[in-house]
Every structure is written in structure tokens, then in C-alpha cells.
Coordinates of C-alpha atoms in Angstrom, one line a residue:
M1 CA 142.4 132.8 28.9
T2 CA 141.4 136.0 30.7
S3 CA 143.6 137.2 33.5
K4 CA 142.0 138.9 36.5
I5 CA 143.3 142.4 37.4
P6 CA 143.3 143.0 41.1
W7 CA 141.2 146.1 42.2
K8 CA 143.0 148.9 43.8
P9 CA 141.5 152.0 45.6
H10 CA 142.6 154.3 42.7
H11 CA 140.6 152.2 40.2
L12 CA 137.4 153.1 42.1
F13 CA 138.4 156.8 42.1
L14 CA 139.0 156.7 38.3
L15 CA 135.6 155.0 37.7
S16 CA 133.8 157.6 39.8
T17 CA 135.6 160.5 38.1
L18 CA 134.6 159.1 34.7
F19 CA 131.0 158.7 35.9
V20 CA 130.8 162.3 37.2
V21 CA 132.3 163.8 34.0
S22 CA 129.9 161.7 31.9
A23 CA 127.0 162.8 33.9
M24 CA 127.9 166.5 33.5
A25 CA 128.3 166.2 29.7
D26 CA 124.9 167.6 29.0
D27 CA 125.3 170.4 31.5
V28 CA 128.2 172.6 30.4
D29 CA 127.7 175.2 33.2
S30 CA 128.4 172.5 35.8
F31 CA 131.8 171.7 34.5
P32 CA 134.8 172.9 36.7
D33 CA 136.8 175.5 34.8
F34 CA 139.5 173.0 33.8
F35 CA 136.9 170.7 32.1
R36 CA 134.8 173.4 30.5
P37 CA 134.8 173.5 26.7
G38 CA 136.8 176.5 25.5
S39 CA 138.4 177.0 28.9
S40 CA 142.0 177.3 29.7
P41 CA 143.2 173.7 30.6
E42 CA 144.7 174.7 33.9
A43 CA 147.1 172.4 35.5
L44 CA 145.6 170.6 38.5
P45 CA 147.1 171.7 41.8
V46 CA 150.5 170.2 42.5
A47 CA 150.8 168.7 46.0
G48 CA 153.3 171.1 47.6
K49 CA 154.1 172.5 51.0
P50 CA 151.5 175.0 52.4
D51 CA 152.2 178.7 52.7
F52 CA 154.2 179.7 55.8
E53 CA 152.0 180.6 58.7
M54 CA 151.5 184.3 59.0
D55 CA 151.3 186.2 62.3
Y56 CA 148.8 188.9 61.5
G57 CA 149.9 190.8 64.6
A58 CA 153.4 191.1 63.1
S59 CA 152.2 193.7 60.6
S60 CA 153.7 197.1 61.4
W61 CA 153.6 200.8 60.7
E62 CA 156.3 203.4 60.4
I63 CA 156.4 207.2 59.7
A64 CA 158.3 207.6 56.5
S65 CA 158.0 211.5 56.4
E66 CA 156.8 213.9 58.9
F67 CA 155.8 216.7 56.5
V68 CA 155.3 216.3 52.8
G69 CA 153.5 219.6 52.2
V70 CA 150.8 218.5 49.8
S71 CA 147.7 216.4 50.5
A72 CA 147.7 213.1 48.5
M73 CA 144.2 213.2 47.0
H74 CA 145.6 211.3 44.0
M75 CA 148.5 208.8 44.0
Q76 CA 150.5 207.0 41.3
L77 CA 153.7 204.9 41.6
M78 CA 155.8 205.7 38.6
I79 CA 158.2 203.3 36.9
D80 CA 161.2 205.2 38.2
G81 CA 160.2 204.3 41.7
K82 CA 158.9 207.8 42.6
V83 CA 155.3 208.3 43.8
V84 CA 153.3 211.2 42.5
F85 CA 150.8 212.9 44.8
Y86 CA 148.6 215.8 43.8
D87 CA 145.7 217.7 45.1
T88 CA 143.2 220.3 43.9
T89 CA 144.4 223.7 42.8
N90 CA 141.3 225.8 43.4
L91 CA 140.8 225.7 47.2
G92 CA 143.6 227.9 48.4
P93 CA 147.3 227.4 49.4
S94 CA 148.9 224.1 50.2
A95 CA 151.6 223.8 52.9
L96 CA 154.5 223.9 50.4
R97 CA 155.8 226.6 48.0
Q98 CA 156.9 225.8 44.5
N99 CA 160.6 225.2 44.5
P100 CA 162.1 226.6 42.3
K101 CA 159.6 229.4 42.4
W102 CA 156.9 229.1 39.8
C103 CA 153.5 230.8 39.8
R104 CA 150.3 230.2 37.8
K105 CA 147.6 232.6 37.1
A106 CA 144.4 231.1 38.6
P107 CA 141.1 231.5 36.8
N108 CA 140.0 234.0 39.5
G109 CA 142.8 236.2 38.5
R110 CA 145.0 235.5 41.6
T111 CA 148.6 234.5 41.4
D112 CA 149.2 231.0 42.9
C113 CA 152.8 230.1 43.8
W114 CA 151.9 227.1 46.0
A115 CA 152.7 223.5 45.1
H116 CA 149.7 221.3 44.5
G117 CA 151.6 218.2 43.3
V118 CA 154.9 216.5 44.2
A119 CA 157.1 213.6 43.2
Y120 CA 157.9 211.7 46.4
D121 CA 160.9 209.4 46.8
P122 CA 159.8 206.6 49.1
N123 CA 163.4 205.5 49.7
T124 CA 164.7 208.9 50.9
G125 CA 161.6 210.9 51.7
G126 CA 162.7 213.5 49.2
V127 CA 160.1 215.7 47.5
R128 CA 160.2 217.5 44.2
T129 CA 157.4 220.0 43.4
L130 CA 155.4 219.6 40.2
K131 CA 153.8 222.3 38.1
I132 CA 150.0 221.9 37.5
N133 CA 148.1 224.4 35.5
F134 CA 144.6 222.9 35.0
N135 CA 142.7 221.9 38.1
P136 CA 142.9 218.1 38.7
W137 CA 140.3 218.1 41.5
C138 CA 138.7 214.6 41.7
S139 CA 140.3 213.5 38.4
S140 CA 141.2 210.1 37.0
G141 CA 144.4 208.7 35.7
G142 CA 146.8 205.8 35.1
L143 CA 150.0 204.8 33.5
S144 CA 150.1 204.5 29.7
K145 CA 151.8 201.6 28.0
S146 CA 155.0 203.7 27.8
G147 CA 155.0 204.3 31.5
K148 CA 153.8 207.9 31.5
L149 CA 151.2 209.1 33.8
M150 CA 148.1 210.1 31.9
S151 CA 145.9 212.3 34.2
T152 CA 142.4 213.1 32.9
G153 CA 139.6 215.5 33.8
G154 CA 139.1 217.3 37.0
S155 CA 137.1 220.4 37.8
D156 CA 136.7 224.0 36.6
E157 CA 139.2 224.7 33.8
G158 CA 140.6 221.2 34.2
V159 CA 137.3 219.3 33.6
R160 CA 138.2 218.4 30.0
S161 CA 141.9 218.5 30.3
I162 CA 144.7 216.0 29.7
R163 CA 148.0 216.0 31.7
I164 CA 151.0 213.8 30.8
L165 CA 154.0 213.3 33.1
E166 CA 157.0 211.3 32.1
P167 CA 159.0 209.4 34.7
C168 CA 162.2 211.5 35.1
D169 CA 163.8 213.7 37.7
T170 CA 163.2 217.0 35.9
C171 CA 159.9 216.3 34.1
D172 CA 156.7 218.4 34.7
F173 CA 153.2 217.8 33.4
Q174 CA 152.5 218.6 29.8
E175 CA 148.9 219.8 29.7
I176 CA 146.1 220.8 27.4
E177 CA 142.9 222.5 28.8
T178 CA 140.3 221.2 26.3
S179 CA 140.8 217.7 24.8
L180 CA 138.2 215.3 26.3
S181 CA 134.8 215.0 24.8
T182 CA 132.9 216.1 27.8
F183 CA 133.2 217.0 31.5
R184 CA 135.1 214.3 33.4
W185 CA 134.8 215.0 37.1
Y186 CA 134.8 211.8 39.2
A187 CA 135.4 209.6 36.2
S188 CA 137.3 206.2 36.1
Q189 CA 140.0 205.2 33.7
Q190 CA 141.0 201.7 32.3
M191 CA 143.5 200.7 29.7
L192 CA 142.2 198.4 26.9
E193 CA 144.0 195.5 25.3
N194 CA 145.9 197.6 22.7
G195 CA 146.9 200.4 25.1
D196 CA 144.1 202.7 24.3
I197 CA 142.5 204.5 27.3
M198 CA 138.8 204.1 28.2
L199 CA 137.4 206.9 30.4
V200 CA 134.0 206.2 32.0
G201 CA 131.5 208.5 33.5
G202 CA 131.9 211.6 35.6
R203 CA 129.3 214.0 37.1
G204 CA 126.5 214.3 34.6
A205 CA 128.4 212.3 31.9
H206 CA 126.4 209.2 31.1
N207 CA 128.9 208.0 28.5
Y208 CA 132.5 206.9 28.0
E209 CA 135.2 207.8 25.5
I210 CA 138.3 206.0 24.1
F211 CA 141.5 207.8 23.1
P212 CA 145.1 206.8 22.3
P213 CA 147.9 207.0 24.9
D214 CA 150.6 209.6 25.2
Q215 CA 148.7 212.2 23.2
L216 CA 147.3 215.6 24.2
K217 CA 145.0 215.9 21.2
F218 CA 143.1 213.2 19.4
P219 CA 139.8 212.6 17.5
I220 CA 136.8 212.2 19.8
Q221 CA 135.3 208.7 20.2
Q222 CA 132.4 208.9 22.6
F223 CA 129.8 206.1 23.3
G224 CA 126.6 206.5 25.3
L225 CA 126.2 204.5 28.5
P226 CA 122.5 205.0 29.7
F227 CA 123.3 202.6 32.5
L228 CA 125.0 205.5 34.3
M229 CA 121.8 207.6 34.1
D230 CA 119.8 204.6 35.4
T231 CA 122.0 204.2 38.4
T232 CA 121.9 207.8 39.6
D233 CA 120.2 208.4 42.9
G234 CA 119.0 211.9 42.0
F235 CA 121.2 214.7 43.6
L236 CA 122.7 212.0 45.9
E237 CA 124.3 210.4 42.7
N238 CA 126.0 207.4 44.3
N239 CA 127.4 206.3 41.0
L240 CA 130.5 208.5 40.6
Y241 CA 134.0 206.9 40.2
P242 CA 132.4 203.7 38.8
F243 CA 134.4 200.5 39.3
V244 CA 135.7 199.6 35.8
Y245 CA 137.7 196.4 34.8
L246 CA 138.9 195.0 31.6
L247 CA 137.8 191.3 31.4
P248 CA 139.8 188.4 29.8
D249 CA 137.6 188.4 26.7
G250 CA 138.2 192.1 26.0
T251 CA 134.8 193.3 27.3
V252 CA 134.6 195.7 30.2
F253 CA 132.8 195.3 33.5
V254 CA 131.2 198.6 34.9
F255 CA 129.8 198.8 38.4
A256 CA 127.9 201.8 39.6
N257 CA 125.8 202.3 42.7
D258 CA 124.5 198.8 43.2
R259 CA 124.3 197.4 39.7
S260 CA 126.7 196.3 37.0
V261 CA 126.9 195.6 33.3
V262 CA 129.4 194.2 30.8
V263 CA 129.9 196.3 27.7
N264 CA 131.8 195.9 24.4
P265 CA 134.0 199.0 24.6
R266 CA 134.4 199.3 20.8
T267 CA 130.7 199.4 20.0
G268 CA 129.0 200.5 23.2
E269 CA 126.8 197.4 23.2
T270 CA 125.7 196.1 26.6
V271 CA 126.7 192.4 26.5
R272 CA 125.2 191.4 29.8
E273 CA 123.5 192.8 32.9
L274 CA 124.4 191.3 36.2
P275 CA 122.2 190.9 39.3
M276 CA 121.8 193.8 41.7
L277 CA 124.1 193.8 44.7
P278 CA 121.8 194.2 47.7
G279 CA 122.5 196.3 50.9
G280 CA 123.1 199.8 49.8
S281 CA 125.2 202.0 47.5
R282 CA 128.9 201.3 46.8
N283 CA 130.1 204.3 44.7
Y284 CA 130.8 207.9 45.5
P285 CA 129.7 209.5 47.7
A286 CA 128.7 206.3 49.5
S287 CA 132.2 205.2 48.5
G288 CA 132.8 201.5 49.0
Q289 CA 135.9 199.7 47.7
S290 CA 136.4 197.2 44.9
A291 CA 139.0 195.1 43.1
L292 CA 139.3 192.5 40.3
L293 CA 140.5 189.4 42.0
P294 CA 143.8 187.8 40.8
L295 CA 143.6 186.2 37.3
K296 CA 145.1 182.7 37.4
L297 CA 146.8 181.4 34.2
A298 CA 148.2 178.0 33.3
P299 CA 151.3 177.5 31.2
N300 CA 149.1 176.6 28.2
T301 CA 146.5 179.4 28.6
K302 CA 145.8 180.8 25.1
D303 CA 144.1 184.0 24.0
G304 CA 140.4 183.2 23.9
D305 CA 140.5 180.6 26.7
F306 CA 138.1 181.0 29.6
V307 CA 139.8 182.6 32.6
K308 CA 137.6 183.2 35.5
A309 CA 137.4 186.9 36.5
E310 CA 135.8 187.6 39.9
V311 CA 135.0 191.1 41.2
L312 CA 134.9 192.0 44.9
V313 CA 132.9 195.0 46.2
C314 CA 132.9 195.9 49.9
G315 CA 131.6 198.5 52.2
G316 CA 129.8 201.8 51.2
N317 CA 126.7 203.1 52.9
S318 CA 122.9 203.3 52.5
H319 CA 121.4 205.0 49.4
D320 CA 120.3 208.0 51.4
A321 CA 123.3 208.3 53.7
F322 CA 124.7 211.4 51.9
R323 CA 121.4 213.2 52.6
Y324 CA 122.3 213.2 56.3
T325 CA 126.1 213.7 56.1
E326 CA 126.3 216.6 53.8
R327 CA 124.7 219.4 55.8
A328 CA 124.1 220.4 59.5
P329 CA 122.8 219.0 61.7
R330 CA 124.9 216.1 60.3
K331 CA 124.3 212.5 61.1
F332 CA 126.7 209.7 60.2
P333 CA 125.0 206.4 59.3
P334 CA 127.2 203.3 59.9
A335 CA 129.2 202.1 56.9
L336 CA 128.2 198.8 55.4
K337 CA 130.1 195.7 56.5
E338 CA 128.9 193.5 53.6
C339 CA 131.0 192.4 50.6
G340 CA 129.7 191.0 47.4
R341 CA 131.8 188.7 45.1
I342 CA 130.8 187.6 41.6
A343 CA 132.3 185.9 38.6
A344 CA 131.9 188.8 36.1
N345 CA 132.4 186.7 33.0
E346 CA 130.1 183.8 33.8
E347 CA 126.5 183.6 32.6
G348 CA 124.0 183.3 35.4
A349 CA 126.5 184.3 38.1
N350 CA 125.1 185.6 41.4
W351 CA 126.7 187.6 44.2
E352 CA 128.2 185.7 47.1
I353 CA 127.7 187.8 50.2
E354 CA 130.2 187.8 53.1
E355 CA 130.9 190.3 56.0
M356 CA 134.0 192.3 56.9
P357 CA 135.1 192.6 60.5
S358 CA 134.0 196.2 60.5
G359 CA 132.2 198.6 58.2
R360 CA 134.3 200.8 55.9
V361 CA 133.6 203.7 53.7
M362 CA 136.1 205.6 51.4
G363 CA 138.9 203.2 52.2
D364 CA 141.3 201.7 49.6
M365 CA 141.4 198.1 48.4
L366 CA 144.8 197.0 47.1
I367 CA 146.0 193.7 45.7
L368 CA 149.1 192.5 47.4
P369 CA 152.0 190.7 45.6
T370 CA 150.8 187.4 47.1
G371 CA 147.3 187.6 45.6
D372 CA 145.7 188.6 48.9
L373 CA 143.8 191.9 49.2
L374 CA 144.3 194.7 51.7
L375 CA 141.5 197.0 52.9
I376 CA 143.0 200.1 54.4
N377 CA 142.1 203.7 55.3
G378 CA 138.6 205.2 55.6
A379 CA 135.9 205.5 58.2
K380 CA 133.3 203.4 60.0
S381 CA 130.4 205.9 59.5
G382 CA 129.4 208.6 57.1
T383 CA 130.2 209.1 53.5
S384 CA 132.7 210.9 51.3
A385 CA 132.6 214.7 51.1
W386 CA 133.9 217.4 53.4
D387 CA 133.4 216.7 57.1
A388 CA 130.9 213.9 56.2
A389 CA 132.4 211.0 58.1
E390 CA 133.3 210.0 61.7
D391 CA 135.0 207.1 63.5
P392 CA 138.2 206.5 61.5
N393 CA 138.8 202.9 60.6
F394 CA 142.4 202.5 61.8
A395 CA 142.7 198.7 61.3
P396 CA 143.7 197.3 57.9
V397 CA 142.1 194.0 57.0
M398 CA 143.6 191.3 54.8
Y399 CA 141.2 189.3 52.5
S400 CA 142.5 185.9 51.3
P401 CA 140.3 185.0 48.3
E402 CA 141.5 181.4 48.1
K403 CA 140.4 180.6 51.7
P404 CA 137.0 179.2 52.5
K405 CA 134.1 181.6 53.1
G406 CA 134.2 182.6 56.7
Q407 CA 138.0 182.4 57.0
R408 CA 139.0 185.1 54.4
F409 CA 139.3 188.2 56.6
N410 CA 142.0 188.9 59.1
V411 CA 142.5 192.1 61.0
L412 CA 146.0 193.6 61.0
K413 CA 147.8 196.1 63.2
E414 CA 146.1 199.5 63.6
S415 CA 147.6 202.8 62.5
Q416 CA 147.5 205.8 64.9
I417 CA 146.7 208.3 62.2
A418 CA 143.2 208.9 60.8
R419 CA 143.1 208.5 57.1
M420 CA 139.7 209.8 56.1
Y421 CA 138.4 211.7 53.0
H422 CA 141.1 212.3 50.3
S423 CA 143.6 209.8 51.6
S424 CA 145.3 207.3 49.3
S425 CA 147.8 204.4 49.2
A426 CA 150.0 202.4 46.9
V427 CA 151.9 199.1 46.8
L428 CA 155.6 199.7 46.7
P429 CA 158.2 197.5 44.9
D430 CA 159.5 196.2 48.3
G431 CA 156.0 195.0 49.2
K432 CA 155.3 197.7 51.7
I433 CA 152.2 200.0 51.4
L434 CA 152.7 203.8 51.1
V435 CA 149.9 205.7 52.8
A436 CA 149.4 209.4 52.6
G437 CA 146.8 212.2 52.5
S438 CA 143.5 212.8 54.4
N439 CA 141.9 216.2 54.2
T440 CA 138.2 216.3 55.0
H441 CA 138.1 220.1 54.7
A442 CA 137.6 222.6 51.8
T443 CA 141.0 224.1 52.7
Y444 CA 144.1 222.9 54.6
N445 CA 143.2 222.9 58.3
F446 CA 145.8 221.7 60.9
K447 CA 143.7 222.4 64.0
A448 CA 140.5 220.5 63.2
K449 CA 139.4 217.3 64.8
Y450 CA 140.7 215.4 61.8
P451 CA 143.5 217.8 60.6
T452 CA 144.8 217.9 57.1
E453 CA 147.4 215.2 57.2
M454 CA 151.0 215.9 56.0
R455 CA 152.6 212.7 57.4
V456 CA 153.5 209.8 55.1
E457 CA 153.4 206.2 56.5
K458 CA 154.6 202.8 55.4
F459 CA 152.6 199.8 56.3
S460 CA 154.3 196.4 56.4
P461 CA 152.0 193.4 55.8
P462 CA 152.7 190.2 57.8
Y463 CA 154.6 188.7 55.0
L464 CA 157.4 191.2 55.8
A465 CA 157.8 189.9 59.4
A466 CA 161.4 189.4 60.4
E467 CA 161.0 185.7 61.1
L468 CA 160.1 185.2 57.4
A469 CA 163.1 187.0 56.0
Q470 CA 165.1 183.7 55.5
F471 CA 162.3 182.5 53.2
R472 CA 162.1 185.6 51.0
P473 CA 163.4 185.1 47.4
Q474 CA 165.6 187.7 45.8
I475 CA 165.3 188.2 42.1
A476 CA 168.7 188.3 40.3
E477 CA 167.6 191.1 38.0
D478 CA 170.8 191.1 35.9
L479 CA 170.1 187.5 34.9
S480 CA 166.4 187.7 34.5
D481 CA 164.2 188.6 31.5
K482 CA 162.6 192.0 31.7
Q483 CA 161.2 192.4 28.2
L484 CA 158.2 190.0 27.8
S485 CA 156.3 189.0 24.7
Y486 CA 152.7 187.8 24.8
G487 CA 152.4 184.0 25.2
Q488 CA 156.2 183.5 25.3
N489 CA 158.4 181.7 27.9
F490 CA 160.8 183.8 30.0
N491 CA 163.2 183.1 32.8
V492 CA 163.5 184.6 36.3
H493 CA 166.6 183.8 38.3
I494 CA 166.3 183.9 42.1
N495 CA 168.5 183.6 45.1
L496 CA 167.0 181.6 48.0
E497 CA 168.6 179.5 50.8
S498 CA 166.3 176.5 50.3
D499 CA 165.8 174.4 47.2
V500 CA 162.3 174.9 45.7
G501 CA 160.2 173.3 43.1
V502 CA 157.3 174.6 41.0
E503 CA 154.9 173.7 43.8
D504 CA 156.5 176.2 46.1
I505 CA 156.6 179.2 43.9
K506 CA 154.1 181.7 42.4
V507 CA 155.1 184.5 39.9
T508 CA 152.7 187.5 39.9
M509 CA 152.5 190.6 37.7
Y510 CA 151.0 193.9 39.0
P511 CA 150.6 197.1 37.0
P512 CA 150.7 200.0 39.6
P513 CA 147.2 201.6 39.7
F514 CA 146.1 205.2 40.1
T515 CA 144.4 205.6 43.4
T516 CA 141.9 208.3 44.4
H517 CA 138.7 208.4 46.4
G518 CA 138.9 204.8 47.4
F519 CA 139.3 203.2 43.9
S520 CA 142.5 202.0 42.4
Q521 CA 142.0 202.5 38.7
G522 CA 143.6 200.0 36.3
Q523 CA 144.5 197.6 39.1
R524 CA 144.9 193.9 38.4
L525 CA 147.2 191.0 39.3
L526 CA 148.1 188.0 37.2
I527 CA 149.3 184.7 38.6
L528 CA 151.4 183.3 35.8
G529 CA 151.7 179.7 34.5
L530 CA 155.0 178.1 35.3
N531 CA 156.8 175.5 33.2
E532 CA 159.4 174.5 35.8
V533 CA 161.6 175.7 38.6
R534 CA 165.1 174.2 38.5
N535 CA 168.4 175.3 39.9
K536 CA 166.9 178.6 41.1
V537 CA 165.7 179.4 37.6
I538 CA 161.9 179.9 37.1
S539 CA 160.6 179.2 33.6
A540 CA 157.3 181.2 33.3
V541 CA 154.9 182.0 30.5
A542 CA 153.8 185.6 29.8
P543 CA 150.1 186.3 29.5
P544 CA 148.8 185.4 26.1
S545 CA 147.3 188.8 25.1
G546 CA 146.5 192.3 26.1
K547 CA 143.0 191.3 27.1
L548 CA 144.5 189.7 30.2
A549 CA 147.5 192.0 30.6
P550 CA 147.3 195.3 28.8
P551 CA 150.6 196.4 27.4
G552 CA 153.0 198.3 29.6
Y553 CA 155.0 198.1 32.7
Y554 CA 154.4 195.7 35.6
L555 CA 156.0 194.8 38.9
L556 CA 156.9 191.1 38.8
F557 CA 157.1 189.3 42.1
V558 CA 158.3 185.8 43.0
V559 CA 156.2 184.5 45.9
H560 CA 157.7 181.6 48.0
R561 CA 155.0 179.9 50.0
G562 CA 153.3 183.2 50.7
V563 CA 156.5 185.3 51.1
P564 CA 157.1 187.7 48.2
S565 CA 160.4 189.0 46.7
K566 CA 160.9 192.6 45.9
G567 CA 159.3 193.5 42.6
M568 CA 161.2 193.7 39.4
W569 CA 160.0 196.0 36.6
V570 CA 159.1 194.2 33.4
Q571 CA 157.5 195.5 30.2
I572 CA 155.1 193.4 28.1
Q573 CA 154.1 194.1 24.6

């Protein structure tokens, strides 16, 4: 005798789901990521409470220092909490003497006793001058896996140099004048999965090289990259400071001008060419902004699983803009408003185009602890280069990649200070943004329309609004794991007034990037897989390999429904 099973609404849902999955079986590209063969079997979203509503008008600015003495052309947050700024050494005096007195003999024979770099304490505003011998003008850089700043290239006698700065209160740069394989002026740096450094491009350098960390001298490993020659707009260039990102499979995405390729860094092979991004040029001197969107992991993500890696490119200017901005009578074409977004590791991917609230050139694009992005600094017309832009873009904009298209951009509170050419910014451990620099002139000029800027600001995104303070987690660092191993579980203890579950919490990891000329080199953010959240203890899973998280130091944040904790330094290896 057969019994009848009463039909319920969820039975129909299950049948329709099975039908859809069956119908897609012959079309792998149409699978959602969590069904795709070889992909990371991400947990389906848990029904939790939505993020707290943000009042974008509650963002705020403060002056952190009135006079820092050195223009912040380059900026790096160090693992001791200090922020290193440095400028060029060949264009005359700064506004700060070396203290204690120290002088270098410049290549022109003159004695230079001015400071061109400082270690800045964002908590106290204190400044310690740094000694720099070889010119780091428009150089590249980033932290090594041991937490040292590796500064590469520059101009003049510094164009093939390496500088290493350890994070300590008495350390100065160790330097060597000639170490790199070729001239690296306006190059971009990216750490690879084993901690080696990949240095890409530079003026006239249609190649890249790989070298080990924390060494001043090493065997040369150079690989040709004809793509960089193909993307050069003659003397206008438009492909300097290329956007470079390590992808989850160990290949490297390189974007220059309006085109991009994926390369195997160890062989030089071009694995894939991506479609052209329409609208104009996005790299120096047209100088748009770019970031790798957050990488989302599941508790059971393994090395080799598919993890979607999307790249966002915004702003810039027309291909011929620099022709009009460089020399008198100068004209300042409007900056581009368009952004392009593409899945860099998906075959057949195309650019999704969306529009910012305002055009932006030579601004910064930072990833916030929450996984949102911040566009800040820059101008609404013109290009990079001295006196080549007008109309400062005072208003930061937040981009929320998880929101539907058309709802992702929100304008935040404006600054009162123009941050134009040679300005920079950094995410601090407390979630604020340090903003400094701006010098559109060949020398320091405090009487110009856009004077050389010595003030340092802090910007507080809306997640730091006072009314959200009660929801902000605090990491109990003494009880939490700070040494992480690839693919292993670890615990983070938090203090929070309310009880929370896994559906209320995100744990993110962020390696502080090196920011200069509108590009934050080495920047990425990982959203980790969580096992459980119980009794204010979070059980999380470290990324499975260096392809997703290159070895080294990261700021780890606990995000409660959109409100981040202060960051805790962790090391993964």
C-alpha cells in the first residue's frame, strides 16, 4: 500500500532547484560560484540581521598635525604603528631640517641637510626624520614578509636602488645604489605567494623582475612584458604605475592604460588577455584609481579552489589629456566619471560600467576594514604632473561592492584642504584614514593657489559615528591568536555588549599597502571563513595559501554588522 505524501511549498522549491542545476549541467560557465566544479564550496548566506544603517553625513575630518615638514609623496603604515612619508631629494629643500643634523652630498655636488622623509606617529603627531641617500622620486614599495619597508627605484641615482627600513624607533634606511635590473621610475610592486617581490614596469621599462625580500643584492631575474610597450601612448605614456594584483591561482593581473593581461610571473607567459576598458586612459599621467575587490573565503576553502577576484578601475582622463595639461596655455579636460569592474580570473569576463558621483583623477582608492572602498583626494579636471590639474575633489566617496548596481556610491563629508598631485593616504589600525601631502610644484611653494601642504588630516568614515560606538567590538588581544598558519583554525576573543552569532560577524585581514600617485601597491582584503561564534569567541580559518594571502603582517578586524573593531596585527606564514 502506497501512502501519499502531502505537498508543501518547499517541495516545489526543491524540485525547481534540481531542475535548474540539471539544466546547467552542460554549461559550466553558468554555474554560480558555489556550484562550479573546482570552486570553493562557499557556505550559503546565513539569514542574519542587516548591517546597521550608516549616516554618510556623520563622517568627519580633523587636523592631526599642523606642520609635518615633508610632503607625503609616498606613504606606508609600518607594523610598529608609525607611518613613513617621503618625498624626492633632488628638487631643493623641504620645510624640515634633519634632526639630529645629517647631510648628504647630492649628485650636483651640493650639501643637502634637509629632511626628505619622516616616520610619523599618528597617535601623538610626533615626527622623526629619516636619512635617504638615493633619490626615491616617484618610486615603488611595500612591506616585506618580515614587516620591513622595501622601497624600490626612483629617479637619477636612485633609479635602480633598493632601500630597506626596519620598523624601529632608531632605524634608518639601508640603501644600495645599483641593484635592480633596469631603471624603475613609476613602477609598481606586488608580493608573490612565497614572499618574493615582483616589480613591474617603469618609464621605458617594458618588463618586470622578481627578487627576494629583505636583501640589497641578489641575482637578476628579468622577464619581458611587451604588453607595456603596446599600451604606451607615445610621449604621453598613460601606462606608468600599472595596476598589479596577485590573483588566487598565483597568476598576476596587470592593467596599463586601458588594457589588461594575466601573466604567469615565473615564466613571463601571458595566460589571458582581457577586453579593453572603454572611455579613456586610467594610468599615469591620466591617473585613475584601482583596487582588487575583497576576496571572500569559506571555512572549507582549499588551495586551488576557485575564488572570484574582481578588479575595480575608476576615473582617469582622455588619452590626449596630458597634451593639454602639461604646458601653457594649459587646458584641463574633465576627469572621467566612469568605473569598470571585471572578474579578472573568469574566462570570457567583460567590464561592467558604472558611474561615480563626480570625476576623479589622481585620487586614492583604499579598501576599508568593512570591505567597502573609499575614493579620496585628487581633482575633477586635468592630469598628474606639476600644475596640471584644477578643481580639487574635496568629497570622499564610499563604494559598497555588495550593493546592487546604481546603489553602490555614497558621497561623504568634504575636506576643506585640496589634496592634489603627490598626496597620499592610509588606513590606520583604528579605522580612520590618514591623509597627507599635496605638492603640485617642482619645489615647495607655500604661496601658490594650491600650496605645498604640510597639514596632516584624519578622516573618520561613517562606521566611526558616535551613535555606533555601542556596537563596536573590541578584540581581546591577549587572548587571541596572532600567529596564523595557512589553512588552520584560529581564535579571536572579543568584548561586545550584545550577544552575537556567526551571521552577525565578519573577520577581515588587510596588509597595509604602499600608496603613491593614486595607487596603493600590494593592497588586498580577505573576508575569512568562520566556523562559529560562541561566548564572544570567534573560530576563524586562515587563508589556505600565499596565493590568497602572501606571507607577512596583516591588520585583522572584527566587523559587527558593518561596524569594525580596531585592527590587531597578525602574522601569517
